[in-house]
Tab-separated table of C-alpha atoms in Angstrom:
chain	number	residue	atom	x	y	z
A	20	MET	CA	31.132	64.441	7.836
A	21	PRO	CA	33.173	61.261	7.488
A	22	SER	CA	32.314	59.144	4.489
A	23	LEU	CA	30.142	56.140	5.192
A	24	SER	CA	30.225	52.953	3.189
A	25	ARG	CA	27.198	52.405	0.973
A	26	ARG	CA	26.151	49.379	2.994
A	27	ARG	CA	26.234	51.287	6.283
A	28	PHE	CA	24.478	54.291	4.797
A	29	LEU	CA	21.707	52.228	3.291
A	30	ALA	CA	21.311	50.323	6.520
A	31	ALA	CA	20.825	53.635	8.301
A	32	THR	CA	18.001	54.596	5.920
A	33	GLY	CA	16.075	51.402	6.593
A	34	GLY	CA	13.711	51.256	3.649
A	35	THR	CA	16.383	51.160	0.982
A	36	VAL	CA	18.351	48.323	2.468
A	37	ALA	CA	15.160	46.339	2.929
A	38	ALA	CA	14.354	46.737	-0.736
A	39	LEU	CA	17.832	46.097	-2.116
A	40	GLY	CA	18.922	43.400	0.256
A	41	ALA	CA	15.885	41.562	1.550
A	42	ALA	CA	16.577	37.848	1.529
A	43	ALA	CA	14.021	35.338	0.335
A	44	THR	CA	12.722	32.682	2.679
A	45	PRO	CA	14.048	29.140	2.060
A	46	ALA	CA	10.715	28.162	0.504
A	47	GLN	CA	10.768	31.189	-1.811
A	48	ALA	CA	14.373	30.491	-2.768
A	49	ALA	CA	13.552	26.875	-3.615
A	50	ARG	CA	10.636	27.921	-5.807
A	51	GLY	CA	12.872	30.478	-7.501
A	52	ARG	CA	15.424	27.801	-8.375
A	53	ARG	CA	12.777	25.512	-9.846
A	54	ARG	CA	10.672	28.127	-11.615
A	55	PRO	CA	12.552	31.429	-11.949
A	56	PHE	CA	9.702	32.942	-13.976
A	57	GLY	CA	6.871	31.736	-11.745
A	58	ARG	CA	3.463	31.570	-13.402
A	59	HIS	CA	4.647	33.663	-16.341
A	60	GLY	CA	5.997	30.851	-18.511
A	61	SER	CA	9.601	30.243	-19.558
A	62	PRO	CA	11.719	30.150	-22.720
A	63	ALA	CA	10.542	26.557	-23.156
A	64	ALA	CA	6.897	27.446	-22.567
A	65	ARG	CA	6.611	30.988	-23.885
A	66	LEU	CA	3.309	32.646	-23.063
A	67	THR	CA	3.285	34.587	-26.331
A	68	PRO	CA	5.727	34.953	-29.237
A	69	GLN	CA	6.456	38.469	-27.964
A	70	THR	CA	7.383	37.417	-24.424
A	71	LEU	CA	11.080	37.420	-23.509
A	72	TYR	CA	12.618	36.080	-20.307
A	73	VAL	CA	15.453	37.805	-18.441
A	74	ASP	CA	17.558	36.147	-15.768
A	75	PRO	CA	21.005	37.163	-14.450
A	76	LEU	CA	21.752	33.468	-13.778
A	77	GLY	CA	21.398	32.529	-17.433
A	78	ARG	CA	18.075	30.667	-17.395
A	79	GLY	CA	16.323	33.134	-19.686
A	80	ASP	CA	16.649	34.529	-23.176
A	81	PHE	CA	18.879	37.318	-21.882
A	82	GLY	CA	20.903	38.098	-18.796
A	83	THR	CA	20.273	41.855	-18.743
A	84	VAL	CA	17.240	44.050	-19.200
A	85	ARG	CA	19.166	46.246	-21.624
A	86	ASP	CA	19.904	43.344	-23.964
A	87	ALA	CA	16.307	42.188	-23.845
A	88	VAL	CA	15.045	45.671	-24.723
A	89	ALA	CA	17.513	45.859	-27.625
A	90	ALA	CA	16.060	42.616	-29.012
A	91	THR	CA	12.557	44.076	-29.204
A	92	THR	CA	11.318	46.189	-32.085
A	93	GLY	CA	7.951	47.787	-32.519
A	94	SER	CA	5.011	47.368	-30.191
A	95	GLY	CA	3.625	44.916	-27.664
A	96	TRP	CA	6.640	43.154	-26.117
A	97	THR	CA	6.624	41.686	-22.605
A	98	LEU	CA	9.739	41.168	-20.505
A	99	VAL	CA	9.523	38.765	-17.559
A	100	LEU	CA	12.318	39.401	-15.079
A	101	ALA	CA	13.558	36.658	-12.744
A	102	ALA	CA	14.593	37.589	-9.225
A	103	GLY	CA	17.928	39.365	-9.051
A	104	VAL	CA	19.746	42.674	-8.985
A	105	TYR	CA	20.212	44.112	-12.477
A	106	ARG	CA	23.020	46.680	-12.174
A	107	GLU	CA	22.689	48.532	-15.435
A	108	THR	CA	21.146	51.535	-17.132
A	109	VAL	CA	18.199	50.943	-19.455
A	110	VAL	CA	16.439	53.117	-22.036
A	111	LEU	CA	13.094	52.155	-23.556
A	112	ASP	CA	12.913	54.548	-26.490
A	113	ALA	CA	9.766	56.001	-28.030
A	114	THR	CA	9.583	53.377	-30.807
A	115	ARG	CA	9.054	50.441	-28.430
A	116	THR	CA	5.450	51.132	-27.469
A	117	GLU	CA	2.934	49.118	-25.400
A	118	ALA	CA	5.717	47.300	-23.520
A	119	THR	CA	5.145	45.411	-20.275
A	120	TRP	CA	7.795	44.494	-17.695
A	121	ILE	CA	6.859	41.954	-15.036
A	122	GLY	CA	8.771	40.977	-11.916
A	123	ALA	CA	8.300	37.196	-11.978
A	124	ALA	CA	8.456	36.812	-8.188
A	125	GLU	CA	5.493	39.208	-7.824
A	126	ASP	CA	7.414	40.963	-5.047
A	127	PRO	CA	9.212	44.204	-5.977
A	128	ARG	CA	11.968	43.501	-3.450
A	129	ALA	CA	13.046	40.511	-5.519
A	130	VAL	CA	13.675	42.327	-8.819
A	131	VAL	CA	15.855	45.438	-8.640
A	132	ILE	CA	17.102	47.553	-11.557
A	133	VAL	CA	19.775	49.835	-10.079
A	134	TYR	CA	22.742	52.003	-11.004
A	135	ASP	CA	24.672	54.852	-9.390
A	136	ASN	CA	25.087	57.837	-11.687
A	137	ALA	CA	24.383	61.361	-10.436
A	138	ALA	CA	23.958	64.620	-12.324
A	139	GLY	CA	27.537	65.560	-11.454
A	140	THR	CA	29.107	62.189	-12.241
A	141	PRO	CA	31.817	62.623	-14.911
A	142	LYS	CA	30.976	61.032	-18.262
A	143	PRO	CA	33.525	59.103	-20.284
A	144	GLY	CA	34.880	61.550	-22.817
A	145	GLY	CA	34.093	64.645	-20.768
A	146	GLY	CA	31.237	66.507	-19.165
A	147	THR	CA	28.746	65.190	-16.630
A	148	TYR	CA	25.505	63.244	-16.930
A	149	GLY	CA	23.088	65.930	-15.791
A	150	THR	CA	19.807	65.115	-14.092
A	151	THR	CA	18.201	63.338	-17.059
A	152	GLY	CA	21.369	61.420	-17.895
A	153	SER	CA	21.672	60.175	-14.320
A	154	ALA	CA	18.537	58.017	-14.643
A	155	THR	CA	18.979	54.304	-14.068
A	156	THR	CA	15.898	53.606	-16.217
A	157	THR	CA	14.373	55.889	-18.854
A	158	VAL	CA	10.952	55.172	-20.359
A	159	GLN	CA	10.084	57.276	-23.402
A	160	ALA	CA	7.583	54.930	-25.049
A	161	ALA	CA	3.827	55.271	-24.728
A	162	GLY	CA	1.726	52.489	-23.216
A	163	PHE	CA	4.349	51.172	-20.787
A	164	THR	CA	3.324	48.994	-17.828
A	165	ALA	CA	5.506	47.694	-14.981
A	166	ARG	CA	4.543	45.355	-12.152
A	167	TRP	CA	6.460	44.182	-9.072
A	168	ILE	CA	9.799	45.844	-9.901
A	169	THR	CA	12.118	48.092	-7.897
A	170	PHE	CA	13.726	50.962	-9.797
A	171	ALA	CA	16.646	52.402	-7.838
A	172	ASN	CA	19.596	54.761	-7.893
A	173	ASP	CA	22.005	54.050	-5.040
A	174	TRP	CA	24.375	56.977	-5.596
A	175	LEU	CA	25.190	58.546	-2.221
A	176	ARG	CA	26.355	62.039	-1.329
A	177	ALA	CA	28.530	60.647	1.453
A	178	ASP	CA	30.578	58.635	-1.027
A	179	HIS	CA	31.186	61.617	-3.330
A	180	PRO	CA	31.838	64.801	-1.326
A	181	ASP	CA	33.513	66.357	-4.386
A	182	ILE	CA	30.345	66.208	-6.526
A	183	THR	CA	27.837	69.053	-6.201
A	184	GLY	CA	25.313	67.802	-8.762
A	185	THR	CA	23.603	65.381	-6.386
A	186	GLN	CA	20.439	64.682	-8.385
A	187	ALA	CA	20.343	60.911	-8.962
A	188	VAL	CA	17.243	59.670	-10.780
A	189	ALA	CA	15.984	56.109	-10.335
A	190	ILE	CA	13.580	56.346	-13.268
A	191	LYS	CA	12.531	59.017	-15.746
A	192	VAL	CA	9.095	58.334	-17.248
A	193	GLN	CA	8.036	60.376	-20.290
A	194	GLY	CA	5.523	58.273	-22.190
A	195	ASP	CA	1.755	58.737	-22.200
A	196	ARG	CA	-0.252	55.948	-20.560
A	197	SER	CA	2.590	54.762	-18.323
A	198	ALA	CA	1.374	52.583	-15.435
A	199	PHE	CA	3.220	51.176	-12.440
A	200	HIS	CA	1.605	48.644	-10.106
A	201	HIS	CA	3.216	47.414	-6.883
A	202	CYS	CA	6.565	48.965	-7.769
A	203	ARG	CA	9.230	50.626	-5.638
A	204	PHE	CA	11.302	53.705	-6.463
A	205	LEU	CA	14.406	54.183	-4.337
A	206	GLY	CA	16.860	57.054	-4.240
A	207	HIS	CA	17.614	60.303	-2.494
A	208	GLN	CA	17.366	63.449	-4.636
A	209	ASP	CA	15.073	63.328	-7.705
A	210	THR	CA	14.116	59.665	-7.300
A	211	LEU	CA	11.021	59.527	-9.554
A	212	TYR	CA	11.011	61.857	-12.560
A	213	ALA	CA	7.393	61.765	-13.786
A	214	ASP	CA	7.696	63.879	-16.903
A	215	SER	CA	6.625	64.061	-20.564
A	216	ILE	CA	8.419	63.589	-23.868
A	217	ALA	CA	7.924	67.255	-24.829
A	218	LEU	CA	6.624	70.473	-23.333
A	219	THR	CA	3.438	70.244	-25.388
A	220	ALA	CA	2.825	66.558	-24.589
A	221	PHE	CA	0.534	65.955	-21.611
A	222	ALA	CA	1.728	62.500	-20.601
A	223	ARG	CA	-0.689	60.591	-18.371
A	224	GLN	CA	0.828	58.318	-15.737
A	225	TYR	CA	-0.619	56.091	-13.015
A	226	TYR	CA	1.121	54.743	-9.917
A	227	ALA	CA	-0.845	52.301	-7.757
A	228	HIS	CA	0.245	50.580	-4.549
A	229	CYS	CA	3.768	51.892	-5.052
A	230	TYR	CA	6.492	52.906	-2.603
A	231	VAL	CA	8.716	55.948	-3.193
A	232	GLU	CA	11.500	57.188	-0.969
A	233	GLY	CA	13.975	60.043	-1.050
A	234	ASP	CA	14.791	63.466	0.314
A	235	VAL	CA	14.995	66.408	-2.124
A	236	ASP	CA	12.189	66.791	-4.717
A	237	PHE	CA	12.002	63.041	-4.955
A	238	VAL	CA	8.797	63.021	-7.033
A	239	PHE	CA	9.041	65.696	-9.723
A	240	GLY	CA	8.277	66.613	-13.336
A	241	ARG	CA	5.491	67.823	-15.630
A	242	ALA	CA	3.422	64.683	-16.217
A	243	THR	CA	-0.281	64.416	-15.470
A	244	ALA	CA	0.180	61.736	-12.832
A	245	VAL	CA	-2.089	59.976	-10.347
A	246	TYR	CA	-0.565	58.367	-7.255
A	247	GLU	CA	-3.164	56.089	-5.683
A	248	HIS	CA	-2.659	54.006	-2.530
A	249	CYS	CA	1.043	54.869	-2.565
A	250	HIS	CA	3.510	55.259	0.301
A	251	PHE	CA	5.978	58.135	0.204
A	252	ARG	CA	8.846	57.876	2.691
A	253	THR	CA	11.177	60.751	3.561
A	254	LEU	CA	14.684	59.758	4.618
A	255	ASP	CA	16.785	60.903	7.536
A	256	ARG	CA	19.903	62.933	6.717
A	257	THR	CA	23.191	63.127	8.583
A	258	ASP	CA	24.675	65.845	6.363
A	259	LEU	CA	22.273	68.579	7.499
A	260	ALA	CA	21.893	70.014	10.981
A	261	SER	CA	18.543	71.746	10.609
A	262	ALA	CA	15.259	71.699	8.706
A	263	PRO	CA	14.189	71.444	6.002
A	264	TYR	CA	15.788	68.192	4.957
A	265	GLY	CA	13.898	68.181	1.695
A	266	PHE	CA	10.644	68.186	-0.243
A	267	VAL	CA	8.401	65.300	-1.244
A	268	LEU	CA	6.862	66.638	-4.460
A	269	ALA	CA	8.075	69.192	-7.008
A	270	PRO	CA	5.687	69.330	-9.984
A	271	SER	CA	6.607	71.405	-13.039
A	272	THR	CA	3.252	71.264	-14.829
A	273	ALA	CA	3.101	73.181	-18.106
A	274	GLY	CA	0.869	76.243	-17.944
A	275	ALA	CA	-1.271	74.871	-20.776
A	276	SER	CA	-1.789	71.534	-19.016
A	277	PRO	CA	-5.032	71.491	-17.006
A	278	ARG	CA	-3.769	69.005	-14.415
A	279	GLY	CA	-0.509	67.970	-12.782
A	280	TYR	CA	-0.066	65.591	-9.853
A	281	LEU	CA	-2.905	63.988	-7.889
A	282	VAL	CA	-2.050	62.097	-4.698
A	283	THR	CA	-5.070	60.203	-3.392
A	284	GLY	CA	-5.683	57.582	-0.727
A	285	SER	CA	-1.986	57.468	0.098
A	286	ARG	CA	0.340	58.129	3.035
A	287	ILE	CA	3.547	60.002	3.738
A	288	SER	CA	5.814	58.805	6.529
A	289	SER	CA	9.286	59.829	7.611
A	290	ALA	CA	12.509	58.521	9.089
A	291	ALA	CA	13.501	62.112	9.915
A	292	PRO	CA	12.599	64.239	12.944
A	293	ASP	CA	9.128	65.750	13.123
A	294	ALA	CA	8.425	68.697	10.809
A	295	PHE	CA	11.768	68.416	8.979
A	296	TYR	CA	10.197	67.997	5.524
A	297	LYS	CA	8.029	70.146	3.286
A	298	LEU	CA	5.187	68.518	1.413
A	299	ALA	CA	5.972	70.283	-1.864
A	300	ARG	CA	7.561	73.132	-3.724
A	301	PRO	CA	6.846	74.255	-7.296
A	302	TRP	CA	9.499	73.725	-9.944
A	303	VAL	CA	9.487	76.283	-12.746
A	304	PRO	CA	12.419	75.155	-14.891
A	305	SER	CA	14.476	77.612	-16.926
A	306	SER	CA	13.345	75.736	-20.049
A	307	ASP	CA	9.700	76.617	-19.313
A	308	PRO	CA	9.244	79.853	-17.360
A	309	THR	CA	5.501	79.720	-18.150
A	310	ALA	CA	5.015	76.534	-16.089
A	311	ARG	CA	2.300	76.588	-13.429
A	312	PRO	CA	2.957	73.617	-11.157
A	313	SER	CA	-0.191	71.733	-10.162
A	314	LEU	CA	-0.595	69.428	-7.162
A	315	THR	CA	-3.621	68.129	-5.283
A	316	VAL	CA	-3.201	65.902	-2.226
A	317	ARG	CA	-6.440	64.382	-0.993
A	318	ASP	CA	-7.677	61.685	1.397
A	319	THR	CA	-4.064	61.032	2.367
A	320	HIS	CA	-2.403	60.502	5.746
A	321	LEU	CA	0.349	63.055	6.302
A	322	GLY	CA	2.785	61.968	8.998
A	323	ALA	CA	4.568	64.029	11.621
A	324	GLY	CA	7.666	64.319	9.466
A	325	LEU	CA	5.919	67.050	7.459
A	326	ASP	CA	5.881	70.690	8.518
A	327	ALA	CA	2.182	71.270	9.144
A	328	VAL	CA	2.587	75.001	9.788
A	329	ALA	CA	4.293	75.724	6.460
A	330	PRO	CA	4.087	72.610	4.260
A	331	TYR	CA	4.889	74.480	1.028
A	332	THR	CA	7.829	76.638	0.057
A	333	SER	CA	9.025	78.372	-3.088
A	334	MET	CA	11.928	77.082	-5.137
A	335	SER	CA	12.442	80.563	-6.568
A	336	ALA	CA	11.293	83.939	-5.278
A	337	SER	CA	10.210	84.734	-8.843
A	338	PHE	CA	7.626	81.943	-8.721
A	339	PRO	CA	6.039	81.862	-5.246
A	340	TRP	CA	4.136	78.726	-4.364
A	341	GLN	CA	1.013	80.802	-3.628
A	342	ASP	CA	0.755	81.630	-7.355
A	343	GLN	CA	0.744	77.958	-8.360
A	344	ARG	CA	-2.018	75.346	-8.366
A	345	PHE	CA	-1.597	73.651	-4.981
A	346	ALA	CA	-4.518	72.289	-2.961
A	347	GLU	CA	-5.533	69.710	-0.357
A	348	TYR	CA	-8.720	67.940	0.604
A	349	ARG	CA	-9.721	65.766	3.591
A	350	ASN	CA	-6.186	64.789	4.574
A	351	THR	CA	-5.494	63.302	7.987
A	352	GLY	CA	-2.583	62.906	10.394
A	353	PRO	CA	-0.350	65.329	12.283
A	354	GLY	CA	1.154	66.682	9.066
A	355	ALA	CA	-2.319	67.661	7.841
A	356	GLU	CA	-3.269	69.816	10.823
A	357	VAL	CA	-4.366	73.265	9.655
A	358	THR	CA	-2.837	75.802	12.021
A	359	VAL	CA	-2.207	78.617	9.520
A	360	PRO	CA	-5.110	78.479	7.022
A	361	GLU	CA	-3.422	80.663	4.414
A	362	ASN	CA	-0.646	78.063	4.212
A	363	ARG	CA	-3.044	75.163	3.560
A	364	PRO	CA	-5.216	75.845	0.480
A	365	GLN	CA	-8.220	73.516	0.535
A	366	LEU	CA	-10.568	72.334	-2.198
A	367	THR	CA	-14.282	72.830	-1.776
A	368	ASP	CA	-16.505	69.765	-2.041
A	369	GLU	CA	-17.519	70.889	-5.510
A	370	GLN	CA	-13.899	71.245	-6.638
A	371	ALA	CA	-12.976	67.895	-5.101
A	372	ALA	CA	-15.650	66.159	-7.174
A	373	SER	CA	-13.436	66.653	-10.239
A	374	ALA	CA	-10.146	65.858	-8.516
A	375	THR	CA	-10.341	62.163	-9.375
A	376	ARG	CA	-8.330	59.613	-11.305
A	377	GLN	CA	-11.030	59.519	-13.995
A	378	THR	CA	-10.816	63.271	-14.554
A	379	TYR	CA	-7.035	63.259	-14.650
A	380	LEU	CA	-6.617	60.233	-16.923
A	381	GLY	CA	-9.648	60.593	-19.210
A	382	ASP	CA	-10.466	57.606	-21.381
A	383	TRP	CA	-7.519	55.604	-20.047
A	384	ALA	CA	-8.372	53.376	-17.053
A	385	PRO	CA	-5.197	51.485	-16.057
A	386	TRP	CA	-6.703	50.307	-12.749
A	387	ARG	CA	-9.168	47.956	-14.464
A	388	GLY	CA	-8.374	44.267	-14.335
A	389	GLU	CA	-5.358	44.663	-12.071
A	390	CYS	CA	-4.526	42.117	-9.395
């Protein structure tokens, strides 16, 4: 396949180019020039002593997210990000707890944190980044909250035919009580890595009104994560001639963890031909052969892009999907049609009563008080 430029490739995928390149209206642009931080204060009118302002045009305390994070120590810092594209990698380590990042424009298309490393990208000094090292943003700290931000990895297979490690993570989230509201996660393979800081840590995460797109295992990891009112979008592919193009979800839930991923009140759409995507496959990593991936998808619209006859597949013959904890409940749409019952495990009403955000997240209620 001839190599495509990044701009042309992203244009072909639709959703990505809209997120990375959407232009503001003249009125929005004028407001952004006058008040780059909107209703969230400014360096001259700081909302709290622990609020820092980030702006690539120099109107804030810092011009990069990385520098702003480095200036924070301890707990409880807020970063307000002005509209712009922040091309950088960022790590929020485990010591910087209870952090909040806010997109000042209150539109995730306006604030984009993006980079283009893949697992197989050579590192300075030798070796490659690996899947974890490819992440544009890494969040290890507990109590993290993000609102109105796009997290992206725009590495493209077409630009790097010599690289076989094509995993390219937009964000890796490991901290307990990590919440994302009105955010976007853009990539291709391994877009959103919803994980935990250690095998024995059952990190709780909450994603509300978010948009995620990709192709291969683009939501994956071992976190206990709730995806509520989210939109998952599978991308078209020009490098493959036949199905499957990829897999939406690939949980790797630890065997000792009672719950993995819950998708509720959401929708899955596709830019690919009908039935070219699988809903999920279980990931049992070599580092944890005792994993028992857990996924429940309920009250969600499954579009025609999903293979309704065989929506699940195994990643390894040693760990068939039928032996994992996969289930559905009251889903709708052409991708939810039950034609082969043994391929569509369903919850009973009694089981569904405990498949809720409250059960998954316990005493943590990140949906309260949100706009």
